[in-house]
Amino acid sequence: MSTSIGVVVTEHIVAGRLSGPLGQQKLVGERLRFPEDPADTESLIGLPTGELYDLLTSLIATLAASSEEPLDAIGIAVPGIVRNGVVEDSPNLAQIKGERMASALGVVLARQGIHAPVYVLNDADAVAAGLAARGGHLDRLIRVWTLGNGIGYGRWPQIDGVWEGGHTVVTLDPKEKFCGCGGLGHVEGIMGNRAMRLRFLDMEPEEVFAAAKAGDQRCRDFVDLWHRALAAATASAIHLGGPGRFYYTGHNIRFLDQNQLRDLLEAMVKMSPLQSYSIELLQTTPSASSAQP
Ligand SMILES: [Zn+2]
């Protein structure tokens, strides 16, 4: 038996306690969330790092106190480039860029009497690792796209590399400049929430997709571009890493038309040894999605 605490930091913080034999751990007890309203996606943007560590520590301390079991590990998943516990860059959570997060958080936790080792990894990599472990497919290549404020790309098995798939260039149009990292033509510059708000200024992403359904031509064109961007980034991943299973998850898969994505991918991947890929949409937790407008 082992007990660990997993914390995912994206637009929200969600923390839970896991227990069970290694490789078969399951979430036990309640999940803690900040902010409590899942529709609030702005609370963490600009929150000073010290306050973020205090917040994480209070969530972890609450979960640790809910069990008698000794705590073996704490895993923190954050968006961005993370190597050896250091957040090298994080365009959508800019305050943690350069943070030695694993050791800094470890110090704050130790002050509260919590001494378990802290591991920090990329959020999409964490999803891929979790999926691989859950399905018992630790030997199989799994890739995950997370669609939210930013576009995350994760893979299992973890191998050395940067894997910033959300910044895959999918268009040569010089007007496509809305990516949070500042780069031209990136998939996140089309699909990310921030990018969609910059493009439409007076419309929220959900309003854009609703207007497209209602027949608005500009919005329909954009929804088409949005799907093309994801298909292009996925096709590039297939052409570089080979076929395999792709999962799509995150708050914004509510906008994703799986058939449209499938049709676009078919048009983009033509070499027969590469056509054995598969795609699957992974709904976020029911409690989170049911509260969405
Ligand atoms: Zn970018």
Coordinates of N, CA, C and O and ligand atoms in Angstrom, one line a residue, residues 166-167 179-183 186 188-189, ligand 1:
G166 N 1.7 22.2 -27.9 CA 0.8 23.3 -28.1 C 1.3 24.5 -28.9 O 0.5 25.3 -29.4
H167 N 2.6 24.5 -29.1 CA 3.2 25.6 -29.9 C 3.7 25.1 -31.2 O 4.5 25.7 -31.9
C179 N -0.7 33.6 -29.8 CA -0.3 32.7 -28.8 C 0.3 33.4 -27.6 O 1.0 34.4 -27.7
G180 N 0.0 32.8 -26.4 CA 0.5 33.4 -25.2 C 2.0 33.5 -25.1 O 2.6 34.3 -24.4
C181 N 2.7 32.7 -25.9 CA 4.2 32.7 -25.9 C 4.7 33.8 -26.8 O 5.9 34.1 -26.8
G182 N 3.9 34.3 -27.6 CA 4.3 35.4 -28.6 C 4.7 34.9 -29.9 O 5.0 35.6 -30.8
G183 N 4.7 33.5 -30.1 CA 5.2 33.0 -31.4 C 4.1 33.0 -32.4 O 2.9 33.1 -32.1
H186 N 1.0 29.5 -34.0 CA 0.9 28.3 -33.1 C -0.5 27.8 -33.0 O -1.4 28.6 -33.0
E188 N -1.9 26.9 -30.2 CA -2.5 27.6 -29.1 C -3.0 29.0 -29.4 O -3.9 29.5 -28.8
G189 N -2.3 29.6 -30.4 CA -2.7 30.9 -30.9 C -4.0 30.9 -31.6 O -4.6 32.0 -31.8
Ligands
ZN1 ZN 3.2 29.6 -28.7

